[in-house]
Structure formats: C-alpha cells, structure tokens
Coordinates of C-alpha atoms and ligand atoms in Angstrom, one line a residue:
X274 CA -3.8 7.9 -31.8
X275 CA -4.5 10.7 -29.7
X276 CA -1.3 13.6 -30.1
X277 CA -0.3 14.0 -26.6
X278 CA 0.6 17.8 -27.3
X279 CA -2.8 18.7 -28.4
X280 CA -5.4 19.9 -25.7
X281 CA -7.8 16.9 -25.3
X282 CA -11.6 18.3 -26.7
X283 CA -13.8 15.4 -24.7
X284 CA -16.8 16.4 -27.2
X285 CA -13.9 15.2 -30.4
X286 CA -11.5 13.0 -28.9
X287 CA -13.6 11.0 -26.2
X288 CA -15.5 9.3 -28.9
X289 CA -12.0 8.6 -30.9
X290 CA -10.2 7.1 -27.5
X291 CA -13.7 5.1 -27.1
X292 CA -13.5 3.8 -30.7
X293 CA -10.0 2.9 -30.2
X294 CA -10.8 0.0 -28.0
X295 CA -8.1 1.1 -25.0
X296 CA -11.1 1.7 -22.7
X297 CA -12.2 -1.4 -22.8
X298 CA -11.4 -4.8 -21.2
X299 CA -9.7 -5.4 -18.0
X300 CA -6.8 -7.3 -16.5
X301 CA -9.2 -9.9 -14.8
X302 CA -10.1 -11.1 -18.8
X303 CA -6.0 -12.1 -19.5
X304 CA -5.8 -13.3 -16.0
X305 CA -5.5 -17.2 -16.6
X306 CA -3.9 -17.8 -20.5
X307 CA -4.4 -21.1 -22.0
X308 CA -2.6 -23.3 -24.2
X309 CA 0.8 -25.5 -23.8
X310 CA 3.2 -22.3 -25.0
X311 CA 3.4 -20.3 -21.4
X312 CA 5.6 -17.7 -22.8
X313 CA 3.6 -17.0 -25.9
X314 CA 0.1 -17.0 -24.5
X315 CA 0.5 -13.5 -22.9
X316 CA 0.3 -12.4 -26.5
X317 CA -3.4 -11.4 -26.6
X318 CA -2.4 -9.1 -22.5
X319 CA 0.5 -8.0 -24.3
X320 CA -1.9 -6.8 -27.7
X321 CA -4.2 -5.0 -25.2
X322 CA -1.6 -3.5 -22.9
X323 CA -0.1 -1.7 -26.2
X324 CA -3.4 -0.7 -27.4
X325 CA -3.5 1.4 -24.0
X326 CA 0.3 2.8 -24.3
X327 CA -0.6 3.6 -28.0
X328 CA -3.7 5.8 -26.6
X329 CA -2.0 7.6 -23.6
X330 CA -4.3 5.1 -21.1
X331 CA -1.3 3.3 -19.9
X332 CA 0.1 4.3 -16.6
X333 CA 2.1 2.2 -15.1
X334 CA 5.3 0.7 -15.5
X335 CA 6.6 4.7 -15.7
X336 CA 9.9 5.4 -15.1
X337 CA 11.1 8.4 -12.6
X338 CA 14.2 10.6 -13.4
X339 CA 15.7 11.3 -9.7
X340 CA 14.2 11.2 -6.4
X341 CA 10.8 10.9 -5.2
X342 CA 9.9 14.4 -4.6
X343 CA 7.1 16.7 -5.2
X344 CA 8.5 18.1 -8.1
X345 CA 9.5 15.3 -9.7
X346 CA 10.8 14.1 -14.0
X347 CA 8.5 11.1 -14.8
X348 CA 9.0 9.2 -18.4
X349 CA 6.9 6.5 -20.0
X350 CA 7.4 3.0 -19.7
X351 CA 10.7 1.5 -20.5
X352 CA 11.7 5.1 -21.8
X353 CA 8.8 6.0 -24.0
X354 CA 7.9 9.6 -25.4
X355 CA 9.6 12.4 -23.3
X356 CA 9.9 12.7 -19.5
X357 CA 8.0 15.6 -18.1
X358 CA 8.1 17.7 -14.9
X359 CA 5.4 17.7 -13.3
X360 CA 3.8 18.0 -9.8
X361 CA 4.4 14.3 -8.4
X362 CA 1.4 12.4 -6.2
X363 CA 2.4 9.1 -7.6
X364 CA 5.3 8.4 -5.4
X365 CA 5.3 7.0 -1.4
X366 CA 7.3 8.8 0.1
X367 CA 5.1 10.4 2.9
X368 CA 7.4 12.2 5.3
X369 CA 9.8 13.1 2.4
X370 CA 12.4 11.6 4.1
X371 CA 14.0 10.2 0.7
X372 CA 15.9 13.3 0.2
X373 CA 16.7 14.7 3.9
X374 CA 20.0 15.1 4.5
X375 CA 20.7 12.7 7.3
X376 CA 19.0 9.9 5.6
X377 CA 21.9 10.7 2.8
X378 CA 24.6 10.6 5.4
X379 CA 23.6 7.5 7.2
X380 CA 23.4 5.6 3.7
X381 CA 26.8 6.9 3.1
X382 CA 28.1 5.9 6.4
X383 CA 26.8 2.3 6.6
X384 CA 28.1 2.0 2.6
X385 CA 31.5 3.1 4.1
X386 CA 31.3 0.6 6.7
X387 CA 30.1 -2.4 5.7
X388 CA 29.2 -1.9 1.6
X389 CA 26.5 -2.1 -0.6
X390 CA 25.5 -5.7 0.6
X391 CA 23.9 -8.2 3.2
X392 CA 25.7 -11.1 1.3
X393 CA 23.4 -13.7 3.1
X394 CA 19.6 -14.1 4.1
X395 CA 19.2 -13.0 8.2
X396 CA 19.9 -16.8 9.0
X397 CA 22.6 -17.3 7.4
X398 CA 25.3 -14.3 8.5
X399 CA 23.4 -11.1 6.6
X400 CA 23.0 -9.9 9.7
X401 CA 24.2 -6.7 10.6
X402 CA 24.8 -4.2 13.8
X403 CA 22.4 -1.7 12.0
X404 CA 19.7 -4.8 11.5
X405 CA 20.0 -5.7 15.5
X406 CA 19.7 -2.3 16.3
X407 CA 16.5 -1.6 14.3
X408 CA 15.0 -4.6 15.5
X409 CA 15.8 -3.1 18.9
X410 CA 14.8 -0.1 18.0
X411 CA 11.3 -1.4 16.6
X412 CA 10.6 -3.5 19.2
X413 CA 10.8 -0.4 21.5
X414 CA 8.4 2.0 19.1
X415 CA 5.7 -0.7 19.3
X416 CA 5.8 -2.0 22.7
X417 CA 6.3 -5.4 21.5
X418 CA 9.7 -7.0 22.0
X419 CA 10.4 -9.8 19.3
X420 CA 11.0 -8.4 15.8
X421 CA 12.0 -10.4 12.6
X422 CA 13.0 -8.3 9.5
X423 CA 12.2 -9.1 5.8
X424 CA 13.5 -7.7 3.1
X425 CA 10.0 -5.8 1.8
X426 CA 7.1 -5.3 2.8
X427 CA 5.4 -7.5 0.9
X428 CA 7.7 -10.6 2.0
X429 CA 6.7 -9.7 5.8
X430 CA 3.3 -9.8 5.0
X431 CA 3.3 -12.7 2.8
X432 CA 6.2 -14.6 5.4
X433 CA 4.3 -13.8 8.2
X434 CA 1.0 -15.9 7.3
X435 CA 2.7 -18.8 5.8
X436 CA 5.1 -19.8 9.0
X437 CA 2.4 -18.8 11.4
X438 CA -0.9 -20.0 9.7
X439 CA -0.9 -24.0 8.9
X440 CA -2.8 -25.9 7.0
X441 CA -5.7 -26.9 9.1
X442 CA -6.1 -23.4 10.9
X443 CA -8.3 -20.6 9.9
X444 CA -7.7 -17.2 8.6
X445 CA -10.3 -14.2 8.8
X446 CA -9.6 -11.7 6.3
X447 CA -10.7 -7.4 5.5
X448 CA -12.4 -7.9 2.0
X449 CA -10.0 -5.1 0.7
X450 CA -7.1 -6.4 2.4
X451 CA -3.6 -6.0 0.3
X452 CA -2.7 -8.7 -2.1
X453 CA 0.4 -9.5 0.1
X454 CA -1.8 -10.9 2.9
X455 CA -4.6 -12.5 0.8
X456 CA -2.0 -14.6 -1.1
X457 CA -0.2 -15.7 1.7
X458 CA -3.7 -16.8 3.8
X459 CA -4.3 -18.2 0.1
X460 CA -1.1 -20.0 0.2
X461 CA -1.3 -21.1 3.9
X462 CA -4.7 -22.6 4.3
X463 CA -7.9 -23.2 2.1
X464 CA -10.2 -22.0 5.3
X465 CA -9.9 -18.7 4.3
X466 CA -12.9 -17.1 5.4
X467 CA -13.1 -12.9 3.9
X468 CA -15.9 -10.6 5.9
X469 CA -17.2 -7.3 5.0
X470 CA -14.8 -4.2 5.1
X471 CA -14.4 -3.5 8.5
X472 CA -17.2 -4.6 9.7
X473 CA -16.5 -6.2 12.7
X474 CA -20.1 -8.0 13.3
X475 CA -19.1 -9.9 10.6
X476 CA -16.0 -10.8 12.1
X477 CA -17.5 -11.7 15.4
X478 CA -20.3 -14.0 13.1
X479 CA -17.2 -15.5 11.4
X480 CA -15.6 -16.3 14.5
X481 CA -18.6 -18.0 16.0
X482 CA -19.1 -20.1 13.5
X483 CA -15.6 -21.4 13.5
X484 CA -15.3 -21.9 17.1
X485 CA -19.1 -23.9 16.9
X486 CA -17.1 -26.5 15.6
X487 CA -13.4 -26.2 15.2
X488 CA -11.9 -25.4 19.0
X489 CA -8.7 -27.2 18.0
X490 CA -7.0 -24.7 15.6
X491 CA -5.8 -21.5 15.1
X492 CA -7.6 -18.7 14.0
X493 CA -5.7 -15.3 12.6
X494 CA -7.5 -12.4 12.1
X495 CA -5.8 -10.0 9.3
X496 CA -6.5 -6.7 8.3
X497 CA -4.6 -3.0 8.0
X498 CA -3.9 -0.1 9.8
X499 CA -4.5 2.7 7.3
X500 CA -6.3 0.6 3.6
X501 CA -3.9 2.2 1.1
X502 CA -6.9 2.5 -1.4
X503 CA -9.7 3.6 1.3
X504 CA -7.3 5.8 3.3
X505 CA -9.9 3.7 6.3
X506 CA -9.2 2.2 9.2
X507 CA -10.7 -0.8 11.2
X508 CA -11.3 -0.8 15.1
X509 CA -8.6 -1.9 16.5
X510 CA -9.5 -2.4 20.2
X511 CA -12.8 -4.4 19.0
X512 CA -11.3 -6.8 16.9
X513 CA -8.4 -7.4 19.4
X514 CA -11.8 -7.8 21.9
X515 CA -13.3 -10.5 19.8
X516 CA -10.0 -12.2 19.1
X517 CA -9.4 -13.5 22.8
X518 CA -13.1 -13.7 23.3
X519 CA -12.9 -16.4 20.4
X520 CA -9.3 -17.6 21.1
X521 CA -8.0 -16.0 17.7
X522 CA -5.0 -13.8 17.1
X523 CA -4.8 -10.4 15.4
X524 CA -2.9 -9.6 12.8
X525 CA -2.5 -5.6 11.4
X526 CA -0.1 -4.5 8.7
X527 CA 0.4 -0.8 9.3
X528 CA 2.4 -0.3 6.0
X529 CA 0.5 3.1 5.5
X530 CA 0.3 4.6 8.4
X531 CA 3.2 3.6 10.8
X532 CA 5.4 6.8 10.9
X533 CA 3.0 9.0 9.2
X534 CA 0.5 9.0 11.1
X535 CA -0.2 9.1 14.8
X536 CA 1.0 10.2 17.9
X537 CA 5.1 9.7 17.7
X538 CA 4.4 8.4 14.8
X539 CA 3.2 5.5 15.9
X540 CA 0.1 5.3 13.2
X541 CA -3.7 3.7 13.7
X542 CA -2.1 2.1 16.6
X543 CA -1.0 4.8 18.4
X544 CA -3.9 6.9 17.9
X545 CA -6.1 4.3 19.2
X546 CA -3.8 3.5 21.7
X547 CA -3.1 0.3 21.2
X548 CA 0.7 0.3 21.4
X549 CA 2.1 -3.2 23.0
X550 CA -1.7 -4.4 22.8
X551 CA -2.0 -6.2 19.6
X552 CA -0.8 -9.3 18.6
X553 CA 1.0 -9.7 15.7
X554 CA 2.3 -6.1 13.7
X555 CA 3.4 -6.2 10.3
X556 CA 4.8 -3.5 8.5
X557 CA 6.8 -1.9 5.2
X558 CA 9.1 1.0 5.8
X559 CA 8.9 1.7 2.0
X560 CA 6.2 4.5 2.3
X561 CA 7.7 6.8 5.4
X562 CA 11.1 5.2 6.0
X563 CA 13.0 5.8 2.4
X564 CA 14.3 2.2 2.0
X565 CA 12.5 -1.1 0.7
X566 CA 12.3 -3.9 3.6
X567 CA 9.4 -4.5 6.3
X568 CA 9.0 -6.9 9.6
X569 CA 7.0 -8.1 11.6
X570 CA 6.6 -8.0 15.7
X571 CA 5.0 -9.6 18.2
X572 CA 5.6 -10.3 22.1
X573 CA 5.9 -13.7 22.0
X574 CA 9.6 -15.3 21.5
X575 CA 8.4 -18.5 20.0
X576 CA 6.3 -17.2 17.6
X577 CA 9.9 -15.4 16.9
X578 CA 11.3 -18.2 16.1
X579 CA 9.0 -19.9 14.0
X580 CA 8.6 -16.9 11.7
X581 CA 13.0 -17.1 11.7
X582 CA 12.8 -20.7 10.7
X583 CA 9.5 -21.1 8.3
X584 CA 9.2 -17.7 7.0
X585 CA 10.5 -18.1 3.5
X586 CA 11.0 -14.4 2.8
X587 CA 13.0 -14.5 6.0
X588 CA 15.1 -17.5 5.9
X589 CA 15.8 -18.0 1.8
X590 CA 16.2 -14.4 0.5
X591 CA 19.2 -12.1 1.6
X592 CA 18.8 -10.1 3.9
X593 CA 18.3 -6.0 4.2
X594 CA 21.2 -4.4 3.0
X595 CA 23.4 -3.0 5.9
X596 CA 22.5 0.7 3.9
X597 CA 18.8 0.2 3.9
X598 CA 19.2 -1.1 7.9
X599 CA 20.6 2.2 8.7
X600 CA 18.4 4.5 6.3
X601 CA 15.3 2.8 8.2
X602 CA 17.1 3.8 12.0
X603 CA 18.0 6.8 10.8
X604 CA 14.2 7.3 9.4
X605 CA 13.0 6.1 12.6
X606 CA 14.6 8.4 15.2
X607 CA 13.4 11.3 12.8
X608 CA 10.0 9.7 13.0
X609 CA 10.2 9.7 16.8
X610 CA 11.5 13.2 17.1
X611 CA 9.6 16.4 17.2
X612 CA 11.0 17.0 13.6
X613 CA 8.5 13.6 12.8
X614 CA 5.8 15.9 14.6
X615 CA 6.1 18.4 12.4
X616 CA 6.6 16.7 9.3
X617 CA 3.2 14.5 10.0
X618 CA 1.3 18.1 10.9
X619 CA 2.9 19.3 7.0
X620 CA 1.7 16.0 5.3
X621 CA -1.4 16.2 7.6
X622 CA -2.5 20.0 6.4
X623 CA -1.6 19.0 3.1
X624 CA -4.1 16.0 3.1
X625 CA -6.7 18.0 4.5
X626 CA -6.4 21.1 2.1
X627 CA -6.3 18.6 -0.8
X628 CA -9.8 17.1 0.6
X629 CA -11.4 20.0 0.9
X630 CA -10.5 21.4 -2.4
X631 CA -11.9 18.1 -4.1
X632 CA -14.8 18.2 -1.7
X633 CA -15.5 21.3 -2.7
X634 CA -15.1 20.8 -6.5
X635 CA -17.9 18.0 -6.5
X636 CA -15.3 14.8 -6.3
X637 CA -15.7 12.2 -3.8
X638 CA -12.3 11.3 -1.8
X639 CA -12.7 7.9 -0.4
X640 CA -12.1 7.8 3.7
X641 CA -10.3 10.1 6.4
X642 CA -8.0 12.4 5.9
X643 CA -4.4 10.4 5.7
X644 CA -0.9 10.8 3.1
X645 CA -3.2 8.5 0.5
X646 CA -6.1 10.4 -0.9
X647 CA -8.3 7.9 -3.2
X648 CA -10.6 10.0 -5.3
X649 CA -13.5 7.7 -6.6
X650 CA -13.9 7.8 -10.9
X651 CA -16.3 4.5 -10.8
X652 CA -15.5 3.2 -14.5
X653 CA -11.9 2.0 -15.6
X654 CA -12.4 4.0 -18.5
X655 CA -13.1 7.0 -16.5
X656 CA -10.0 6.5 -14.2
X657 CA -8.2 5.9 -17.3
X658 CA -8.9 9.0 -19.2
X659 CA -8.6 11.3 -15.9
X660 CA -5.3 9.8 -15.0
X661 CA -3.8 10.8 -18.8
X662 CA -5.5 14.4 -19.0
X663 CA -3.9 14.8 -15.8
X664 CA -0.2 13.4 -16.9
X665 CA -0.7 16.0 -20.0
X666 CA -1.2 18.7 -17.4
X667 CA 1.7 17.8 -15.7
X668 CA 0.4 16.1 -12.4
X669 CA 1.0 12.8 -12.0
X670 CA -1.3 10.3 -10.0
X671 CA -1.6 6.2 -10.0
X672 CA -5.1 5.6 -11.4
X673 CA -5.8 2.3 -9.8
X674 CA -8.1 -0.5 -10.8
X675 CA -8.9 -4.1 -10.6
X676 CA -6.6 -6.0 -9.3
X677 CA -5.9 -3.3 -7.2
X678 CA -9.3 -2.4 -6.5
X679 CA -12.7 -4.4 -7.4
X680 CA -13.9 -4.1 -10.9
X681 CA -16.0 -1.0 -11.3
X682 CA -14.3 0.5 -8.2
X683 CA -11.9 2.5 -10.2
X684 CA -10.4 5.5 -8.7
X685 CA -7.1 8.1 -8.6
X686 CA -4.9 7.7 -6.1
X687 CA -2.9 10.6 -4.8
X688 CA -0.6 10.4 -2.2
X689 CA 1.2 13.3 -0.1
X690 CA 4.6 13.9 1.1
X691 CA 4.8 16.4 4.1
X692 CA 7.5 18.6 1.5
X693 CA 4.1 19.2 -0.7
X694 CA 3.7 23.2 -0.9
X695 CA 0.1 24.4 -0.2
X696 CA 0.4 25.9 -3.6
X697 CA 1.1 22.9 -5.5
X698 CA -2.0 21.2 -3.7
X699 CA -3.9 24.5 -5.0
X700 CA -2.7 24.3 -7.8
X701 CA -3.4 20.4 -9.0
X702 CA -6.6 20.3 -6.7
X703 CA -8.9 21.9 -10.2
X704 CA -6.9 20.2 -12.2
X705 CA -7.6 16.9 -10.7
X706 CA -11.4 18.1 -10.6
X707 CA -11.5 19.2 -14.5
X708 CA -10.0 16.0 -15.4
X709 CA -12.5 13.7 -13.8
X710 CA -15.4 16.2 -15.0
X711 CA -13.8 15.7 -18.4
X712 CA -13.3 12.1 -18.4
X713 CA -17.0 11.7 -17.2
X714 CA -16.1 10.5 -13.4
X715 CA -19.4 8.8 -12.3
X716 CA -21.3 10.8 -10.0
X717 CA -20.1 10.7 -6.2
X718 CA -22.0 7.0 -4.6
X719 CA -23.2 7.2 -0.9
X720 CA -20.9 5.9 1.5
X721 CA -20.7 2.0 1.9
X722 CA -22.0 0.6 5.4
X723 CA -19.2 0.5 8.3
X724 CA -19.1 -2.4 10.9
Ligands
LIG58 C1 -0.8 -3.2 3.3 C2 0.5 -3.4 2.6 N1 1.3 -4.4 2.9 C3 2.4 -4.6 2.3 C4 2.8 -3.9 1.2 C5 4.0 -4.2 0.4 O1 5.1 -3.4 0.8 P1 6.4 -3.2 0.0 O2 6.1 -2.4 -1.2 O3 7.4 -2.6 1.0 O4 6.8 -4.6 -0.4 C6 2.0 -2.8 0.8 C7 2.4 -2.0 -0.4 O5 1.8 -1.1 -0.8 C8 0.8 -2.6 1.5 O6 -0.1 -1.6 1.1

C-alpha cells in the first residue's frame, strides 16, 4: 500500500500501484453476479472495490464536511483516513448558490412555515404554495406552460419517458445520453433505436426508417442540452426540424446548463433561441439551483396529465419538500436577475481560464467552454492515478469512467462554481496537468466526427 503522505515517485511507485492489481478490471466485469445468494455474490465487486480504497484509486463514495464550496473539507468513504481541505471541482454547484444568503433565508422561511416535509407525493396533498409557484414560475422561464415536478432530477428524466413513451412506440436516443434517460427508454419500449453523438444525419436516417414502416406510433427523440461528460451540445433547431418533418417529438434534459448558462439563464435553449419552441424540457435544479428535485415541461395540458397520473416518480414518491420548493424559486429569480448575469460571466471566465491553462499545458478538455470541464486521460488506470495524485495535492475532481463514460473513455471531470477565484483555477490548472503527465494520460486523440 502506497503511504498517502509520501510524494508519489511515478518511476518507484507506478510499477508498485500496477503490481497491486487496483488498476485493473472495471465495473462492467461485476456487472451481472451469478449464483442463487443475491446478497453474497457482490463479494468478488466488493474484493475489488477494497483493493482500489486500499491503493488510494477509489474515489467515490467521499464524504464532504460542510457546504459545496470552492474551498471545501472532503473525507474518504464512509469516514476513512483524514478529511483534507482542498480546492473543491468535485461538487455541482455552478452558480454557488448553495451558500448565498437569500437561498439560506428562504429555506428558513418556508421551514418556518410549513416544516421540513411534503408528507405526501404531488397527487396526493404534498403540494405546496411554493411548488404551484415554481411550476408557475418555470413555466414562464421556458415559454412552455404545463410543468410537473419530480422530486430529482433523475425521477423527471426517468418519469418522463415511461408515462409518455408506451410499449409499441419508438425512442431515438444521443449515444452518450445520461443513464436516467437510457433506462427509462429501456424501461418503456424495446424499440430503442441509439444514433451517433449528435449527429443529426443519423437521426434523420433513423427517423426514416421508422416512418418507412411504422406511421402508427410515437416516436421521441431524447438527448441533452449541455452532455455533462462532453460539456457538448446538440442542434437544437435541426432536430426539432426533423421531428415534425417525421411526426416525432423532442425531448432535451437541460440538467447542466439550465441557469448556468445562456442568456437569462436560460441554457442551450436560450442561446439557440429556442425558448417555447421545443417540445418536451426536462430538467434537475441540483447543479445551479441548490436543492435536489427536477420537472419536466411542455405546452401541451394532456401530455400534463398523463405524466401526473403514469409518471411513477411523480405519482408514488413524496413530493418536493416545501424547503427545497422555495430554495429552487428563490434560486430561480436570482437566475433571472442581473446578479444570475454576473454570476454566469464569473463561472464563464472561470471555465475559460481553466481551458486555456490545460490547453496550454498539453491536456485535451473535452467540448466548449461550459461549468463542466472533462479533461480526457484515455485509460481507467490513467484517470485513476491522476485523480489520487491530485486528492494528495489537495484538489479534488471526480475521475469518471465506465458506466459513466464508455470503457477506455476515461477522463477527469472538473466542474466550476462562479465563487471559483482566478487564483485557485491558477493554481490547480498545473497541478491537474503534472498529475495526468504523471499518471501517463494517453496522448490528446483528434476530435470525434460531429453530425
Ligand atoms: C442529464 C441528466 N439528467 C438527470 C440527472 C439527474 O439529476 P439529479 O441528480 O438531480 O437526480 C443528471 C445528473 O447528473 C444528468 O446529468
């Protein structure tokens, strides 16, 4: 075992780490465990997960001591070795909204009012003035009228394509689009049909061949605003073209960049202005609007109500707590102020700075300049190593690999918050580059093909 307070000599201790077998292997090998004993057979996932922890190549799971903020205490998993200070990219949090001051007070004042708790799913009474207002409130920001809430993201995404997507319909689908929407097409239809990132000819092809012999059925087209681990984005105005020129619907989850991006704050959309024009929005406000909880929106009132009655997420889990309802309004009107301007142009210069700085230091970052900043490693092993040497220096990022990106596709993920300092992006920007120099980050690849 590697001593995590001795400097890491890559010509000594990357052979060791190699040797020690926490490297190797990846989560797609324990994915489906045989044998009758379900909670035992986990044991060999378990084994391998340790091995990692044991070698300083496990990152997740951490645990962080007070609020999301650039500065921030971060311990080990389930309390292991000692919490460290340290300059914080790991956390979403883009406009740093978690710890303003009238985000505090309007948590305060809705727990004052109506107390910790929705006490019921939406349907059934956890309804609250706050949750009618945001609704409201949402439905204004987009230009689309008919908003359901969910309490996460994730159950928005997922809620949204099982109510609206049956059985014999269709569902087009981004390659790298988030687990949250491939599970639900997955769990809605088996005529999931995947195209090529972004590349809407491959859409169009898809849609022809559906409609060249299925004119009966519903097709959804799904993909993101802002791809939270290739900080791209699809053309918007196309694919909404090619959905009515197929009959087919649009679907875009602007988890990312609603509120942190784009004019007003009103993310991809906006800034391809496409506000009121697409067809079905789905969203998180757990990245730029300091509480858990998402929705979705569209113009059309049945389509409301189908998502209110089918939408399992929706109907059979309690709803938003009154205190998140009002954290995400009050969020909102700062979004929509000029303070939201000026917060996006801080987290905006702060992206930028931090991409030229790895530019410049020979790393490749992954897409446009947005709050997430993937910077490509290539290997698990390399994302692994760069994403420990970097927790020993005190900076802490979310190395990501398969199944959050495809295997072989590893990379670091950074993301901003607008209360970053241009000297702490200075100062982690050559730390980031001497750790992926040091862990042996493969050399930068062209840039894939774009539809
Ligand atoms: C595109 C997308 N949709 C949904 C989610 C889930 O959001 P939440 O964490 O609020 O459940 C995420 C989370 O990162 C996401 O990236």
């Amino acid at each position: 075992m590697l001593n995590e307070y001795l400097p890491f000599d890559p010509a000594e201790d990357l052979p060791l780490l190699c040797a020690s077998g926490a490297l190797d292997g990846n989560v797609a090998q324990f994915a489906q465990p045989r044998g009758p004993d379900l909670l035992r057979r986990s044991a060999p996932l378990d084994a391998w997960c340790a091995l990692r922890a044991r070698h300083g190549v496990w990152p997740y799971a951490r645990v962080l001591e007070g609020p999301p903020e650039p500065l921030a205490t971060v311990g080990g998993e389930a309390g292991a070795g000692e919490a460290v200070r340290g300059i914080n990219f790991a956390s979403q949090d883009y406009l740093s909204l978690a710890a303003h001051p009238a985000i505090a007070d309007a948590a305060l004042r809705a727990l004052g009012e109506a107390g910790p708790h929705s006490a019921g799913s939406a349907v059934l009474l956890g309804n609250t003035r706050y949750s009618l207002e945001l609704e409201q409130a949402l439905g204004e920001l987009l230009g689309l009228g008919q908003v359901v809430l969910f309490p996460t993201g994730w159950a928005a995404a997922f809620g949204a394509l099982t109510a609206l997507v049956h059985s014999a319909d269709y569902v087009v689908i981004d390659q790298l689009a988030h687990a949250s929407l491939r599970q639900g097409a997955q769990a809605a239809t088996r005529n999931v049909l995947v195209h090529r990132h972004l590349d809407c000819d491959h859409v169009r092809e898809l849609l022809a061949g559906i409609r060249s012999r299925d004119s009966a059925n519903a097709i959804l087209v799904v993909t993101e605003g802002l791809f939270s681990m290739d900080a791209d984005s699809p053309d918007l105005p196309l694919l909404q073209h090619l959905c009515r020129e197929y009959k087919a619907t649009l679907l875009v989850d602007v988890a990312h960049d609603l509120g942190a991006m784009g004019p007003g704050g009103l993310g991809v959309i906006g800034a391809q202005r496409m506000q009121g024009r697409v067809d079905i929005v789905v969203g998180a406000f757990s990245k730029s609007f300091a509480a858990n909880g998402g929705f979705v929106a569209c113009a059309e009132r049945p389509a409301r109500r189908q998502l209110q009655m089918y939408a399992g997420p929706h109907m059979f889990s309690n709803a938003l707590s009154p205190v998140q309802a009002a954290v995400v309004l009050e969020s909102l009107r700062i979004v929509t102020s000029g303070e939201g301007d000026g917060l996006r142009a801080d987290l905006m210069r702060n992206a930028v700075e931090l991409r030229a700085l790895l530019g410049e230091a020979g790393l490749r970052c992954l897409g446009e300049a947005s709050p997430i900043v993937p910077v490509w490693m290539g290997t698990e092993a390399a994302a692994r190593v760069a994403g420990m040497l970097l927790a020993r220096d005190a900076v802490f990022v979310n190395p990501v690999e398969y199944p959050g990106v495809p295997l072989g596709a590893a990379r670091l993920r950074l993301q901003l918050m607008a209360n970053h300092t241009p000297a702490q992006v200075r100062r982690a920007a050559p730390l980031v580059a001497a750790a992926a120099a040091r862990a042996g980050a493969s050399r930068p690849q062209p840039e894939r093909r774009r539809g």
